[in-house]
Each structure stands twice: as C-alpha cells, then as structure tokens.
C-alpha cells in the first residue's frame, strides 16, 4: 500500500465566502475543500470560482491537502468550474472533488479533461480526483467508479444527498433514526469501504450537520472510524479536534503497533530464530499481526505521532 496523504479532517469552505477562505488557512485541518457546489448559491457560482482561484494562489495553506469541489455533472457549471480552477490555480491544487458521481464514465470525463488542461498548461504534477457517492445509482456503481481512474484518491460518503436519494428517514443526518433498531448506514459505509480498499483509495465519511453537537459528531465519527474509514468532513472548526483524534490511533495503540513491527522483524530474523509466529508479552504475533500493525503505524506516522516505547529483544 502507498502512503496516503493524511485526511482525518476535511474542512468544508464555501467558495463564496472570502472571509471563510481566509480563516480556514490557519485551522488544524488535514485537508480543506473549497466548495463551488451545494454551499454556494446559484447566483454566486461564478464569483466563487474567482475567489477559490485567488485563495489557492495567494493563500498560505500550510501543507494541508487542497481540494476544490466542483458542481456535479447534471448541472451546467461543471466543465467551466474545472477549467477555471485548474487553469487558474492547478499548481496550487491537489485534487478536484466530483460530487454525486453516478457512473465510472463521469470520473473518466474528469480524468480526460484534467489531462488536457495539464498538457496545455505544462503542469509537472498530476491533479487527483475525489469521488462523492451520494445516491443509489452511485452506490450501485461504486466498484466501477473506484476503479475508473488512476487519479482517484478517495471515495466519500455524502449522507445528506444520499438520504434524500433513497428516501431514508432521519432526525439527524448521519445518525440512526429512532424507529430503526440498527445502524442504517452500515451497509452504505461498508459498500464504499470495500470499493475504496479494492483500489487502494481512502474512504472518507461525510458531514454531520448539527455543528454545535460535538458529542454527536464524535459518536458518528467513531462508527465509521471503527469500520476502517480514514477521515470525515468537518463543517465547523469546533468539530476539528474530534475528527483528528477519532481517526488517529491512540498513543497506546500506536506504540503497540510499532512494537509489533520491531518485534516481528526481530523474531523472523536469523538472530531472532527465524520464527513466523512468536510471543510478544501475552500476545501471539505473526504475519497478519504485522499487517494490522502496519495500518495503525501508518496512520500514526502520517498524523505525526512519535513513539514512546522501544522493543527490547528477549535475553538469549
Ligand atoms: C455531502 O455533500 C452530503 O450530501 O452529505
Ligand atoms: Mg452532497
């Protein structure tokens, strides 16, 4: 697996608000997406494009992943969104997010358009693609969508549009309805996760709209993090710390993962007895333990964690 960019928190920033485009730069998000879609009113779409280009070129985003969400392909805005933003700020942009993706062909369209713009502009870097799954058709086609382009980096769940698409009842978007005795999102999240992992992409959970309810946000985030999701959208700075924490391993989990990697390295070596299965304290570790540890250690390292313990080989 490649080392992906950290995306524990992905902060939504409306492209129509120069004030928020300024403020977002100093916040502790792993990623920002500058929005041209649903947080921007139709009458403000054109000036939002210009705001976004200026914010990317002139702003200081401090190492954050920078994405722009364009309008979806059932609207008249998409092609000009892509051309204006990528021609105008392609050197300061990491990915284009395509919302409401329904078929693999829509991703291919974006891939080809990006290729042409990159050639014309002489860019020396490749812009990535993030695909939002927000309706029944998108979910039914998610495997083909996830495999549609080498540029894809993430598959994102869009719960608000999704619920509208399938007529799901809810009191709080992203949280289960009290009439349903179970987790109505489990299938959708797992479906997205399987497609993402098949193609080595990150799986990202969408927004939680009750922005003052950080406890509710944390609960919903923990659910997708437990399944294996890599991060979640953040609509308000108050949700940032919770996202960064929930999608990182704890210090204890991180230390333990690094310990397993060192211990397994040792036990499988000549000096360690060329053992494929060995005891680390009370735990039996083998090749599968190493794979699990690699995931946790990878997330910890990507989030800048430092280990606080060291593996000591047992005395001979
Ligand atoms: C996000 O775009 C959503 O629809 O939830
Ligand atoms: Mg949406």
PDB file of C-alpha atoms and ligand atoms in Angstrom:
ATOM      1  CA  UNK A   1       0.000   0.000   0.000  1.00  0.00           C
ATOM      2  CA  UNK A   2       1.218   3.501  -0.821  1.00  0.00           C
ATOM      3  CA  UNK A   3       1.467   6.104   1.943  1.00  0.00           C
ATOM      4  CA  UNK A   4      -1.630   8.235   1.502  1.00  0.00           C
ATOM      5  CA  UNK A   5      -1.964  11.868   2.440  1.00  0.00           C
ATOM      6  CA  UNK A   6      -3.486  12.273   5.924  1.00  0.00           C
ATOM      7  CA  UNK A   7      -7.167  13.132   5.652  1.00  0.00           C
ATOM      8  CA  UNK A   8      -8.541  12.677   9.172  1.00  0.00           C
ATOM      9  CA  UNK A   9     -10.330  16.012   8.963  1.00  0.00           C
ATOM     10  CA  UNK A  10     -11.561  17.561   5.724  1.00  0.00           C
ATOM     11  CA  UNK A  11     -12.814  21.095   6.318  1.00  0.00           C
ATOM     12  CA  UNK A  12     -15.593  22.410   4.075  1.00  0.00           C
ATOM     13  CA  UNK A  13     -15.099  26.040   3.000  1.00  0.00           C
ATOM     14  CA  UNK A  14     -17.770  27.811   0.912  1.00  0.00           C
ATOM     15  CA  UNK A  15     -16.115  29.341  -2.156  1.00  0.00           C
ATOM     16  CA  UNK A  16     -18.469  32.301  -1.996  1.00  0.00           C
ATOM     17  CA  UNK A  17     -17.040  33.490   1.329  1.00  0.00           C
ATOM     18  CA  UNK A  18     -13.657  35.252   1.110  1.00  0.00           C
ATOM     19  CA  UNK A  19     -13.775  35.543   4.899  1.00  0.00           C
ATOM     20  CA  UNK A  20     -14.023  31.789   5.438  1.00  0.00           C
ATOM     21  CA  UNK A  21     -11.475  31.136   2.680  1.00  0.00           C
ATOM     22  CA  UNK A  22      -9.090  33.283   4.704  1.00  0.00           C
ATOM     23  CA  UNK A  23      -9.890  31.847   8.107  1.00  0.00           C
ATOM     24  CA  UNK A  24      -9.681  28.207   7.009  1.00  0.00           C
ATOM     25  CA  UNK A  25      -5.982  28.577   6.178  1.00  0.00           C
ATOM     26  CA  UNK A  26      -4.979  28.815   9.824  1.00  0.00           C
ATOM     27  CA  UNK A  27      -7.089  25.913  11.129  1.00  0.00           C
ATOM     28  CA  UNK A  28      -5.748  22.481  12.080  1.00  0.00           C
ATOM     29  CA  UNK A  29      -7.402  20.505   9.290  1.00  0.00           C
ATOM     30  CA  UNK A  30      -5.501  17.815   7.384  1.00  0.00           C
ATOM     31  CA  UNK A  31      -7.422  18.810   4.281  1.00  0.00           C
ATOM     32  CA  UNK A  32      -9.666  21.600   3.041  1.00  0.00           C
ATOM     33  CA  UNK A  33     -12.150  21.510   0.228  1.00  0.00           C
ATOM     34  CA  UNK A  34     -13.087  24.832  -1.275  1.00  0.00           C
ATOM     35  CA  UNK A  35     -16.667  24.414  -2.368  1.00  0.00           C
ATOM     36  CA  UNK A  36     -18.330  25.521  -5.581  1.00  0.00           C
ATOM     37  CA  UNK A  37     -21.283  23.148  -5.125  1.00  0.00           C
ATOM     38  CA  UNK A  38     -24.054  22.956  -2.566  1.00  0.00           C
ATOM     39  CA  UNK A  39     -22.824  25.593  -0.102  1.00  0.00           C
ATOM     40  CA  UNK A  40     -22.728  28.183  -2.900  1.00  0.00           C
ATOM     41  CA  UNK A  41     -25.960  29.751  -4.202  1.00  0.00           C
ATOM     42  CA  UNK A  42     -26.525  29.596  -7.981  1.00  0.00           C
ATOM     43  CA  UNK A  43     -26.187  33.365  -8.290  1.00  0.00           C
ATOM     44  CA  UNK A  44     -22.792  33.290  -6.552  1.00  0.00           C
ATOM     45  CA  UNK A  45     -21.259  30.385  -8.525  1.00  0.00           C
ATOM     46  CA  UNK A  46     -19.231  32.489 -10.934  1.00  0.00           C
ATOM     47  CA  UNK A  47     -17.653  34.787  -8.397  1.00  0.00           C
ATOM     48  CA  UNK A  48     -16.947  31.782  -6.176  1.00  0.00           C
ATOM     49  CA  UNK A  49     -14.705  30.371  -8.916  1.00  0.00           C
ATOM     50  CA  UNK A  50     -12.617  33.540  -8.859  1.00  0.00           C
ATOM     51  CA  UNK A  51     -12.483  33.573  -5.042  1.00  0.00           C
ATOM     52  CA  UNK A  52     -11.265  29.981  -4.974  1.00  0.00           C
ATOM     53  CA  UNK A  53      -8.541  30.571  -7.571  1.00  0.00           C
ATOM     54  CA  UNK A  54      -7.304  33.613  -5.645  1.00  0.00           C
ATOM     55  CA  UNK A  55      -7.379  31.803  -2.289  1.00  0.00           C
ATOM     56  CA  UNK A  56      -5.371  28.878  -3.680  1.00  0.00           C
ATOM     57  CA  UNK A  57      -2.767  31.073  -5.351  1.00  0.00           C
ATOM     58  CA  UNK A  58      -2.381  33.765  -2.730  1.00  0.00           C
ATOM     59  CA  UNK A  59      -3.210  31.885   0.476  1.00  0.00           C
ATOM     60  CA  UNK A  60      -0.903  30.020   2.825  1.00  0.00           C
ATOM     61  CA  UNK A  61      -2.471  26.576   3.295  1.00  0.00           C
ATOM     62  CA  UNK A  62       0.385  25.286   5.428  1.00  0.00           C
ATOM     63  CA  UNK A  63       0.762  21.814   3.976  1.00  0.00           C
ATOM     64  CA  UNK A  64      -2.939  20.940   4.009  1.00  0.00           C
ATOM     65  CA  UNK A  65      -4.351  18.844   1.185  1.00  0.00           C
ATOM     66  CA  UNK A  66      -6.156  21.367  -1.059  1.00  0.00           C
ATOM     67  CA  UNK A  67      -9.230  20.208  -2.918  1.00  0.00           C
ATOM     68  CA  UNK A  68     -11.936  22.047  -4.845  1.00  0.00           C
ATOM     69  CA  UNK A  69     -15.427  20.597  -5.081  1.00  0.00           C
ATOM     70  CA  UNK A  70     -16.946  21.405  -8.476  1.00  0.00           C
ATOM     71  CA  UNK A  71     -20.614  21.100  -9.358  1.00  0.00           C
ATOM     72  CA  UNK A  72     -21.935  17.702 -10.384  1.00  0.00           C
ATOM     73  CA  UNK A  73     -22.324  16.605 -13.982  1.00  0.00           C
ATOM     74  CA  UNK A  74     -26.093  17.057 -14.142  1.00  0.00           C
ATOM     75  CA  UNK A  75     -25.564  20.838 -13.912  1.00  0.00           C
ATOM     76  CA  UNK A  76     -24.362  23.369 -16.483  1.00  0.00           C
ATOM     77  CA  UNK A  77     -21.465  24.506 -14.311  1.00  0.00           C
ATOM     78  CA  UNK A  78     -19.103  21.538 -14.098  1.00  0.00           C
ATOM     79  CA  UNK A  79     -16.821  21.955 -17.115  1.00  0.00           C
ATOM     80  CA  UNK A  80     -16.215  25.629 -16.533  1.00  0.00           C
ATOM     81  CA  UNK A  81     -15.626  25.023 -12.822  1.00  0.00           C
ATOM     82  CA  UNK A  82     -12.866  22.560 -13.675  1.00  0.00           C
ATOM     83  CA  UNK A  83     -11.293  24.646 -16.442  1.00  0.00           C
ATOM     84  CA  UNK A  84     -11.332  27.903 -14.486  1.00  0.00           C
ATOM     85  CA  UNK A  85      -9.974  26.417 -11.273  1.00  0.00           C
ATOM     86  CA  UNK A  86      -7.342  24.115 -12.761  1.00  0.00           C
ATOM     87  CA  UNK A  87      -6.084  26.565 -15.374  1.00  0.00           C
ATOM     88  CA  UNK A  88      -6.083  29.309 -12.785  1.00  0.00           C
ATOM     89  CA  UNK A  89      -4.610  27.502  -9.787  1.00  0.00           C
ATOM     90  CA  UNK A  90      -3.624  23.970 -10.863  1.00  0.00           C
ATOM     91  CA  UNK A  91      -0.108  24.340  -9.450  1.00  0.00           C
ATOM     92  CA  UNK A  92      -1.574  25.078  -6.024  1.00  0.00           C
ATOM     93  CA  UNK A  93      -4.239  22.386  -6.006  1.00  0.00           C
ATOM     94  CA  UNK A  94      -4.078  18.711  -5.030  1.00  0.00           C
ATOM     95  CA  UNK A  95      -7.403  17.300  -6.187  1.00  0.00           C
ATOM     96  CA  UNK A  96     -10.795  18.000  -7.720  1.00  0.00           C
ATOM     97  CA  UNK A  97     -13.775  16.579  -5.854  1.00  0.00           C
ATOM     98  CA  UNK A  98     -16.629  15.444  -8.071  1.00  0.00           C
ATOM     99  CA  UNK A  99     -19.928  15.260  -6.171  1.00  0.00           C
ATOM    100  CA  UNK A 100     -22.923  12.999  -6.861  1.00  0.00           C
ATOM    101  CA  UNK A 101     -20.889  10.656  -9.054  1.00  0.00           C
ATOM    102  CA  UNK A 102     -23.208   8.094 -10.626  1.00  0.00           C
ATOM    103  CA  UNK A 103     -21.098   6.214 -13.169  1.00  0.00           C
ATOM    104  CA  UNK A 104     -17.477   5.389 -13.940  1.00  0.00           C
ATOM    105  CA  UNK A 105     -17.794   7.434 -17.154  1.00  0.00           C
ATOM    106  CA  UNK A 106     -18.219  10.613 -15.154  1.00  0.00           C
ATOM    107  CA  UNK A 107     -14.855  10.016 -13.494  1.00  0.00           C
ATOM    108  CA  UNK A 108     -13.295   9.213 -16.870  1.00  0.00           C
ATOM    109  CA  UNK A 109     -14.637  12.527 -18.220  1.00  0.00           C
ATOM    110  CA  UNK A 110     -12.899  14.406 -15.414  1.00  0.00           C
ATOM    111  CA  UNK A 111      -9.690  12.429 -15.858  1.00  0.00           C
ATOM    112  CA  UNK A 112      -9.550  13.283 -19.583  1.00  0.00           C
ATOM    113  CA  UNK A 113     -10.334  16.934 -19.008  1.00  0.00           C
ATOM    114  CA  UNK A 114      -7.605  17.182 -16.358  1.00  0.00           C
ATOM    115  CA  UNK A 115      -5.138  15.505 -18.700  1.00  0.00           C
ATOM    116  CA  UNK A 116      -5.861  18.080 -21.412  1.00  0.00           C
ATOM    117  CA  UNK A 117      -5.578  21.031 -19.064  1.00  0.00           C
ATOM    118  CA  UNK A 118      -2.325  19.705 -17.587  1.00  0.00           C
ATOM    119  CA  UNK A 119      -0.879  19.339 -21.093  1.00  0.00           C
ATOM    120  CA  UNK A 120      -1.929  22.797 -22.230  1.00  0.00           C
ATOM    121  CA  UNK A 121      -0.669  24.429 -19.044  1.00  0.00           C
ATOM    122  CA  UNK A 122       2.533  22.377 -18.947  1.00  0.00           C
ATOM    123  CA  UNK A 123       1.959  21.313 -15.331  1.00  0.00           C
ATOM    124  CA  UNK A 124       4.573  18.979 -13.920  1.00  0.00           C
ATOM    125  CA  UNK A 125       2.177  17.440 -11.397  1.00  0.00           C
ATOM    126  CA  UNK A 126      -0.931  15.321 -11.540  1.00  0.00           C
ATOM    127  CA  UNK A 127      -4.172  16.563 -10.014  1.00  0.00           C
ATOM    128  CA  UNK A 128      -6.051  13.890  -8.070  1.00  0.00           C
ATOM    129  CA  UNK A 129      -9.762  13.077  -8.059  1.00  0.00           C
ATOM    130  CA  UNK A 130     -12.098  12.554  -5.112  1.00  0.00           C
ATOM    131  CA  UNK A 131     -15.480  10.944  -5.841  1.00  0.00           C
ATOM    132  CA  UNK A 132     -18.519  11.551  -3.676  1.00  0.00           C
ATOM    133  CA  UNK A 133     -21.114   8.779  -3.526  1.00  0.00           C
ATOM    134  CA  UNK A 134     -24.419  10.488  -2.804  1.00  0.00           C
ATOM    135  CA  UNK A 135     -27.203   8.499  -4.392  1.00  0.00           C
ATOM    136  CA  UNK A 136     -28.450   4.991  -5.062  1.00  0.00           C
ATOM    137  CA  UNK A 137     -27.009   4.835  -8.574  1.00  0.00           C
ATOM    138  CA  UNK A 138     -23.580   5.924  -7.373  1.00  0.00           C
ATOM    139  CA  UNK A 139     -23.535   3.252  -4.692  1.00  0.00           C
ATOM    140  CA  UNK A 140     -24.692   0.532  -7.082  1.00  0.00           C
ATOM    141  CA  UNK A 141     -21.812   1.518  -9.407  1.00  0.00           C
ATOM    142  CA  UNK A 142     -19.231   2.245  -6.720  1.00  0.00           C
ATOM    143  CA  UNK A 143     -16.845  -0.586  -7.661  1.00  0.00           C
ATOM    144  CA  UNK A 144     -16.546   0.628 -11.247  1.00  0.00           C
ATOM    145  CA  UNK A 145     -16.304   4.226 -10.057  1.00  0.00           C
ATOM    146  CA  UNK A 146     -13.455   3.384  -7.652  1.00  0.00           C
ATOM    147  CA  UNK A 147     -11.539   1.684 -10.470  1.00  0.00           C
ATOM    148  CA  UNK A 148     -12.230   4.307 -13.136  1.00  0.00           C
ATOM    149  CA  UNK A 149      -9.058   6.413 -12.913  1.00  0.00           C
ATOM    150  CA  UNK A 150      -5.503   6.287 -11.638  1.00  0.00           C
ATOM    151  CA  UNK A 151      -6.095   9.788 -10.347  1.00  0.00           C
ATOM    152  CA  UNK A 152      -8.650   8.706  -7.744  1.00  0.00           C
ATOM    153  CA  UNK A 153      -7.556   9.223  -4.155  1.00  0.00           C
ATOM    154  CA  UNK A 154     -10.750   8.962  -2.109  1.00  0.00           C
ATOM    155  CA  UNK A 155     -14.328   7.739  -2.140  1.00  0.00           C
ATOM    156  CA  UNK A 156     -16.536   9.927   0.051  1.00  0.00           C
ATOM    157  CA  UNK A 157     -19.942   9.211   1.562  1.00  0.00           C
ATOM    158  CA  UNK A 158     -22.379  12.137   1.199  1.00  0.00           C
ATOM    159  CA  UNK A 159     -25.071  11.334   3.756  1.00  0.00           C
ATOM    160  CA  UNK A 160     -27.384  14.310   3.203  1.00  0.00           C
ATOM    161  CA  UNK A 161     -27.857  13.839  -0.523  1.00  0.00           C
ATOM    162  CA  UNK A 162     -27.840  10.082  -0.063  1.00  0.00           C
ATOM    163  CA  UNK A 163     -30.716  10.102   2.372  1.00  0.00           C
ATOM    164  CA  UNK A 164     -32.708  12.265   0.004  1.00  0.00           C
ATOM    165  CA  UNK A 165     -31.921   9.871  -2.845  1.00  0.00           C
ATOM    166  CA  UNK A 166     -33.152   6.748  -1.080  1.00  0.00           C
ATOM    167  CA  UNK A 167     -35.912   8.433   0.981  1.00  0.00           C
ATOM    168  CA  UNK A 168     -34.291   7.432   4.255  1.00  0.00           C
ATOM    169  CA  UNK A 169     -35.910   8.941   7.332  1.00  0.00           C
ATOM    170  CA  UNK A 170     -33.726  10.753   9.775  1.00  0.00           C
ATOM    171  CA  UNK A 171     -33.879  13.309  12.515  1.00  0.00           C
ATOM    172  CA  UNK A 172     -30.131  13.952  12.447  1.00  0.00           C
ATOM    173  CA  UNK A 173     -28.236  13.412   9.201  1.00  0.00           C
ATOM    174  CA  UNK A 174     -25.654  10.708   9.721  1.00  0.00           C
ATOM    175  CA  UNK A 175     -27.252   9.352  12.898  1.00  0.00           C
ATOM    176  CA  UNK A 176     -29.720   6.431  13.013  1.00  0.00           C
ATOM    177  CA  UNK A 177     -33.468   7.138  13.149  1.00  0.00           C
ATOM    178  CA  UNK A 178     -35.070   6.054  16.438  1.00  0.00           C
ATOM    179  CA  UNK A 179     -37.654   3.933  14.565  1.00  0.00           C
ATOM    180  CA  UNK A 180     -34.928   1.710  13.126  1.00  0.00           C
ATOM    181  CA  UNK A 181     -33.352  -0.705  15.505  1.00  0.00           C
ATOM    182  CA  UNK A 182     -29.909  -0.913  13.954  1.00  0.00           C
ATOM    183  CA  UNK A 183     -27.384   1.146  12.008  1.00  0.00           C
ATOM    184  CA  UNK A 184     -28.948   2.151   8.679  1.00  0.00           C
ATOM    185  CA  UNK A 185     -25.591   3.410   7.401  1.00  0.00           C
ATOM    186  CA  UNK A 186     -23.683   0.204   7.947  1.00  0.00           C
ATOM    187  CA  UNK A 187     -24.346  -1.243   4.507  1.00  0.00           C
ATOM    188  CA  UNK A 188     -23.595   2.013   2.704  1.00  0.00           C
ATOM    189  CA  UNK A 189     -20.360   2.639   4.597  1.00  0.00           C
ATOM    190  CA  UNK A 190     -19.145  -0.933   4.142  1.00  0.00           C
ATOM    191  CA  UNK A 191     -20.017  -0.899   0.448  1.00  0.00           C
ATOM    192  CA  UNK A 192     -17.946   2.266  -0.020  1.00  0.00           C
ATOM    193  CA  UNK A 193     -15.113   0.930   2.132  1.00  0.00           C
ATOM    194  CA  UNK A 194     -14.817  -2.313   0.136  1.00  0.00           C
ATOM    195  CA  UNK A 195     -14.668  -0.428  -3.158  1.00  0.00           C
ATOM    196  CA  UNK A 196     -12.102   2.011  -1.770  1.00  0.00           C
ATOM    197  CA  UNK A 197      -9.843  -0.682  -0.344  1.00  0.00           C
ATOM    198  CA  UNK A 198     -10.067  -2.760  -3.522  1.00  0.00           C
ATOM    199  CA  UNK A 199      -8.378   0.101  -5.371  1.00  0.00           C
ATOM    200  CA  UNK A 200      -6.146   1.312  -2.529  1.00  0.00           C
ATOM    201  CA  UNK A 201      -8.137   4.520  -2.020  1.00  0.00           C
ATOM    202  CA  UNK A 202      -9.025   6.355   1.169  1.00  0.00           C
ATOM    203  CA  UNK A 203     -12.591   6.093   2.460  1.00  0.00           C
ATOM    204  CA  UNK A 204     -13.980   9.331   3.862  1.00  0.00           C
ATOM    205  CA  UNK A 205     -17.147   9.871   5.891  1.00  0.00           C
ATOM    206  CA  UNK A 206     -19.263  12.927   5.086  1.00  0.00           C
ATOM    207  CA  UNK A 207     -20.682  15.809   7.098  1.00  0.00           C
ATOM    208  CA  UNK A 208     -22.526  15.962  10.416  1.00  0.00           C
ATOM    209  CA  UNK A 209     -24.876  18.892  10.163  1.00  0.00           C
ATOM    210  CA  UNK A 210     -25.586  19.545  13.862  1.00  0.00           C
ATOM    211  CA  UNK A 211     -22.433  21.589  14.146  1.00  0.00           C
ATOM    212  CA  UNK A 212     -22.902  22.548  17.795  1.00  0.00           C
ATOM    213  CA  UNK A 213     -23.271  18.928  18.899  1.00  0.00           C
ATOM    214  CA  UNK A 214     -19.638  17.798  19.058  1.00  0.00           C
ATOM    215  CA  UNK A 215     -20.606  14.747  21.100  1.00  0.00           C
ATOM    216  CA  UNK A 216     -22.983  13.620  18.362  1.00  0.00           C
ATOM    217  CA  UNK A 217     -20.277  14.256  15.758  1.00  0.00           C
ATOM    218  CA  UNK A 218     -17.808  12.181  17.748  1.00  0.00           C
ATOM    219  CA  UNK A 219     -20.239   9.286  18.093  1.00  0.00           C
ATOM    220  CA  UNK A 220     -20.931   9.170  14.371  1.00  0.00           C
ATOM    221  CA  UNK A 221     -17.232   9.564  13.537  1.00  0.00           C
ATOM    222  CA  UNK A 222     -16.289   6.700  15.851  1.00  0.00           C
ATOM    223  CA  UNK A 223     -18.682   4.436  13.974  1.00  0.00           C
ATOM    224  CA  UNK A 224     -17.021   4.919  10.591  1.00  0.00           C
ATOM    225  CA  UNK A 225     -13.517   5.011  12.132  1.00  0.00           C
ATOM    226  CA  UNK A 226     -14.201   1.625  13.739  1.00  0.00           C
ATOM    227  CA  UNK A 227     -15.073   0.194  10.335  1.00  0.00           C
ATOM    228  CA  UNK A 228     -11.805   1.485   8.885  1.00  0.00           C
ATOM    229  CA  UNK A 229     -12.661   4.891   7.391  1.00  0.00           C
ATOM    230  CA  UNK A 230      -9.735   7.307   7.158  1.00  0.00           C
ATOM    231  CA  UNK A 231     -11.430  10.596   7.986  1.00  0.00           C
ATOM    232  CA  UNK A 232     -14.521  12.739   7.995  1.00  0.00           C
ATOM    233  CA  UNK A 233     -15.761  16.087   6.823  1.00  0.00           C
ATOM    234  CA  UNK A 234     -15.734  18.969   9.219  1.00  0.00           C
ATOM    235  CA  UNK A 235     -18.240  21.795   8.734  1.00  0.00           C
ATOM    236  CA  UNK A 236     -17.143  23.918  11.671  1.00  0.00           C
ATOM    237  CA  UNK A 237     -13.825  24.468  13.490  1.00  0.00           C
ATOM    238  CA  UNK A 238     -15.456  23.042  16.636  1.00  0.00           C
ATOM    239  CA  UNK A 239     -15.515  19.580  15.007  1.00  0.00           C
ATOM    240  CA  UNK A 240     -11.820  19.600  14.041  1.00  0.00           C
ATOM    241  CA  UNK A 241     -10.160  18.256  17.174  1.00  0.00           C
ATOM    242  CA  UNK A 242     -12.687  15.454  17.452  1.00  0.00           C
ATOM    243  CA  UNK A 243     -12.065  14.356  13.856  1.00  0.00           C
ATOM    244  CA  UNK A 244      -8.280  14.455  14.201  1.00  0.00           C
ATOM    245  CA  UNK A 245      -8.494  12.409  17.362  1.00  0.00           C
ATOM    246  CA  UNK A 246     -11.084   9.834  16.330  1.00  0.00           C
ATOM    247  CA  UNK A 247      -9.304   8.936  13.072  1.00  0.00           C
ATOM    248  CA  UNK A 248      -5.862   8.674  14.714  1.00  0.00           C
ATOM    249  CA  UNK A 249      -4.749   5.698  16.753  1.00  0.00           C
ATOM    250  CA  UNK A 250      -4.353   6.374  20.478  1.00  0.00           C
ATOM    251  CA  UNK A 251      -0.775   6.749  21.757  1.00  0.00           C
ATOM    252  CA  UNK A 252      -1.053   3.279  23.281  1.00  0.00           C
ATOM    253  CA  UNK A 253      -2.303   1.707  20.051  1.00  0.00           C
ATOM    254  CA  UNK A 254       0.397   3.479  18.065  1.00  0.00           C
ATOM    255  CA  UNK A 255       3.210   2.411  20.418  1.00  0.00           C
ATOM    256  CA  UNK A 256       1.935  -1.152  20.391  1.00  0.00           C
ATOM    257  CA  UNK A 257       1.843  -1.234  16.578  1.00  0.00           C
ATOM    258  CA  UNK A 258       5.446  -0.004  16.314  1.00  0.00           C
ATOM    259  CA  UNK A 259       6.431  -2.573  18.922  1.00  0.00           C
ATOM    260  CA  UNK A 260       4.864  -5.385  16.917  1.00  0.00           C
ATOM    261  CA  UNK A 261       6.683  -4.274  13.766  1.00  0.00           C
ATOM    262  CA  UNK A 262      10.064  -4.258  15.521  1.00  0.00           C
ATOM    263  CA  UNK A 263       9.372  -7.497  17.370  1.00  0.00           C
ATOM    264  CA  UNK A 264       8.263  -9.284  14.219  1.00  0.00           C
ATOM    265  CA  UNK A 265      11.317  -8.028  12.373  1.00  0.00           C
ATOM    266  CA  UNK A 266      13.466  -9.449  15.124  1.00  0.00           C
ATOM    267  CA  UNK A 267      11.706 -12.819  15.515  1.00  0.00           C
ATOM    268  CA  UNK A 268      11.735 -13.538  11.783  1.00  0.00           C
ATOM    269  CA  UNK A 269      15.458 -12.729  11.545  1.00  0.00           C
ATOM    270  CA  UNK A 270      18.342 -15.149  11.963  1.00  0.00           C
ATOM    271  CA  UNK A 271      19.159 -13.675  15.377  1.00  0.00           C
ATOM    272  CA  UNK A 272      15.537 -13.998  16.471  1.00  0.00           C
ATOM    273  CA  UNK A 273      15.311 -17.651  15.469  1.00  0.00           C
ATOM    274  CA  UNK A 274      13.602 -17.282  12.048  1.00  0.00           C
ATOM    275  CA  UNK A 275      10.204 -17.631  13.693  1.00  0.00           C
ATOM    276  CA  UNK A 276       6.998 -16.773  11.807  1.00  0.00           C
ATOM    277  CA  UNK A 277       4.924 -16.869  14.982  1.00  0.00           C
ATOM    278  CA  UNK A 278       6.211 -15.652  18.319  1.00  0.00           C
ATOM    279  CA  UNK A 279       5.051 -14.267  21.630  1.00  0.00           C
ATOM    280  CA  UNK A 280       5.120 -10.556  22.405  1.00  0.00           C
ATOM    281  CA  UNK A 281       4.137 -10.412  26.058  1.00  0.00           C
ATOM    282  CA  UNK A 282       0.857 -12.357  26.211  1.00  0.00           C
ATOM    283  CA  UNK A 283       0.056 -11.890  22.548  1.00  0.00           C
ATOM    284  CA  UNK A 284       0.890 -14.236  19.729  1.00  0.00           C
ATOM    285  CA  UNK A 285       2.058 -12.317  16.672  1.00  0.00           C
ATOM    286  CA  UNK A 286       2.519 -13.467  13.099  1.00  0.00           C
ATOM    287  CA  UNK A 287       2.450 -12.060   9.570  1.00  0.00           C
ATOM    288  CA  UNK A 288      -1.203 -10.965   9.908  1.00  0.00           C
ATOM    289  CA  UNK A 289      -0.350  -9.098  13.107  1.00  0.00           C
ATOM    290  CA  UNK A 290       2.340  -7.282  11.157  1.00  0.00           C
ATOM    291  CA  UNK A 291      -0.186  -6.253   8.507  1.00  0.00           C
ATOM    292  CA  UNK A 292      -2.604  -4.898  11.122  1.00  0.00           C
ATOM    293  CA  UNK A 293       0.244  -3.090  12.852  1.00  0.00           C
ATOM    294  CA  UNK A 294       1.369  -1.549   9.556  1.00  0.00           C
ATOM    295  CA  UNK A 295      -2.049   0.082   9.130  1.00  0.00           C
ATOM    296  CA  UNK A 296      -2.045   1.591  12.620  1.00  0.00           C
ATOM    297  CA  UNK A 297       1.604   2.633  12.482  1.00  0.00           C
ATOM    298  CA  UNK A 298       0.994   4.176   9.045  1.00  0.00           C
ATOM    299  CA  UNK A 299      -1.898   6.265  10.354  1.00  0.00           C
ATOM    300  CA  UNK A 300       0.117   7.347  13.392  1.00  0.00           C
ATOM    301  CA  UNK A 301       3.167   8.308  11.357  1.00  0.00           C
ATOM    302  CA  UNK A 302       1.019  10.172   8.823  1.00  0.00           C
ATOM    303  CA  UNK A 303      -0.520  12.120  11.703  1.00  0.00           C
ATOM    304  CA  UNK A 304       2.947  12.995  13.055  1.00  0.00           C
ATOM    305  CA  UNK A 305       2.860  10.758  16.180  1.00  0.00           C
ATOM    306  CA  UNK A 306       6.088   9.886  17.983  1.00  0.00           C
ATOM    307  CA  UNK A 307       6.574   6.564  19.744  1.00  0.00           C
ATOM    308  CA  UNK A 308       7.166   6.441  23.464  1.00  0.00           C
ATOM    309  CA  UNK A 309       8.462   2.889  23.847  1.00  0.00           C
ATOM    310  CA  UNK A 310      11.145   0.683  22.342  1.00  0.00           C
ATOM    311  CA  UNK A 311      11.364  -3.048  21.582  1.00  0.00           C
ATOM    312  CA  UNK A 312      13.928  -4.921  23.639  1.00  0.00           C
ATOM    313  CA  UNK A 313      14.829  -8.356  22.248  1.00  0.00           C
ATOM    314  CA  UNK A 314      14.463 -11.065  24.928  1.00  0.00           C
ATOM    315  CA  UNK A 315      17.735 -12.054  26.603  1.00  0.00           C
ATOM    316  CA  UNK A 316      19.177 -15.149  24.907  1.00  0.00           C
TER     317      UNK A 316
HETATM  318  C1  LIG B   1     -22.492  16.000   1.282  1.00  0.00           C
HETATM  319  O1  LIG B   1     -22.266  16.506   0.232  1.00  0.00           O
HETATM  320  C2  LIG B   1     -23.764  15.403   1.576  1.00  0.00           C
HETATM  321  O2  LIG B   1     -24.642  15.474   0.722  1.00  0.00           O
HETATM  322  O3  LIG B   1     -23.892  14.845   2.674  1.00  0.00           O
HETATM  323 MG1  LIG B   2     -23.953  16.426  -1.107  1.00  0.00          MG
END
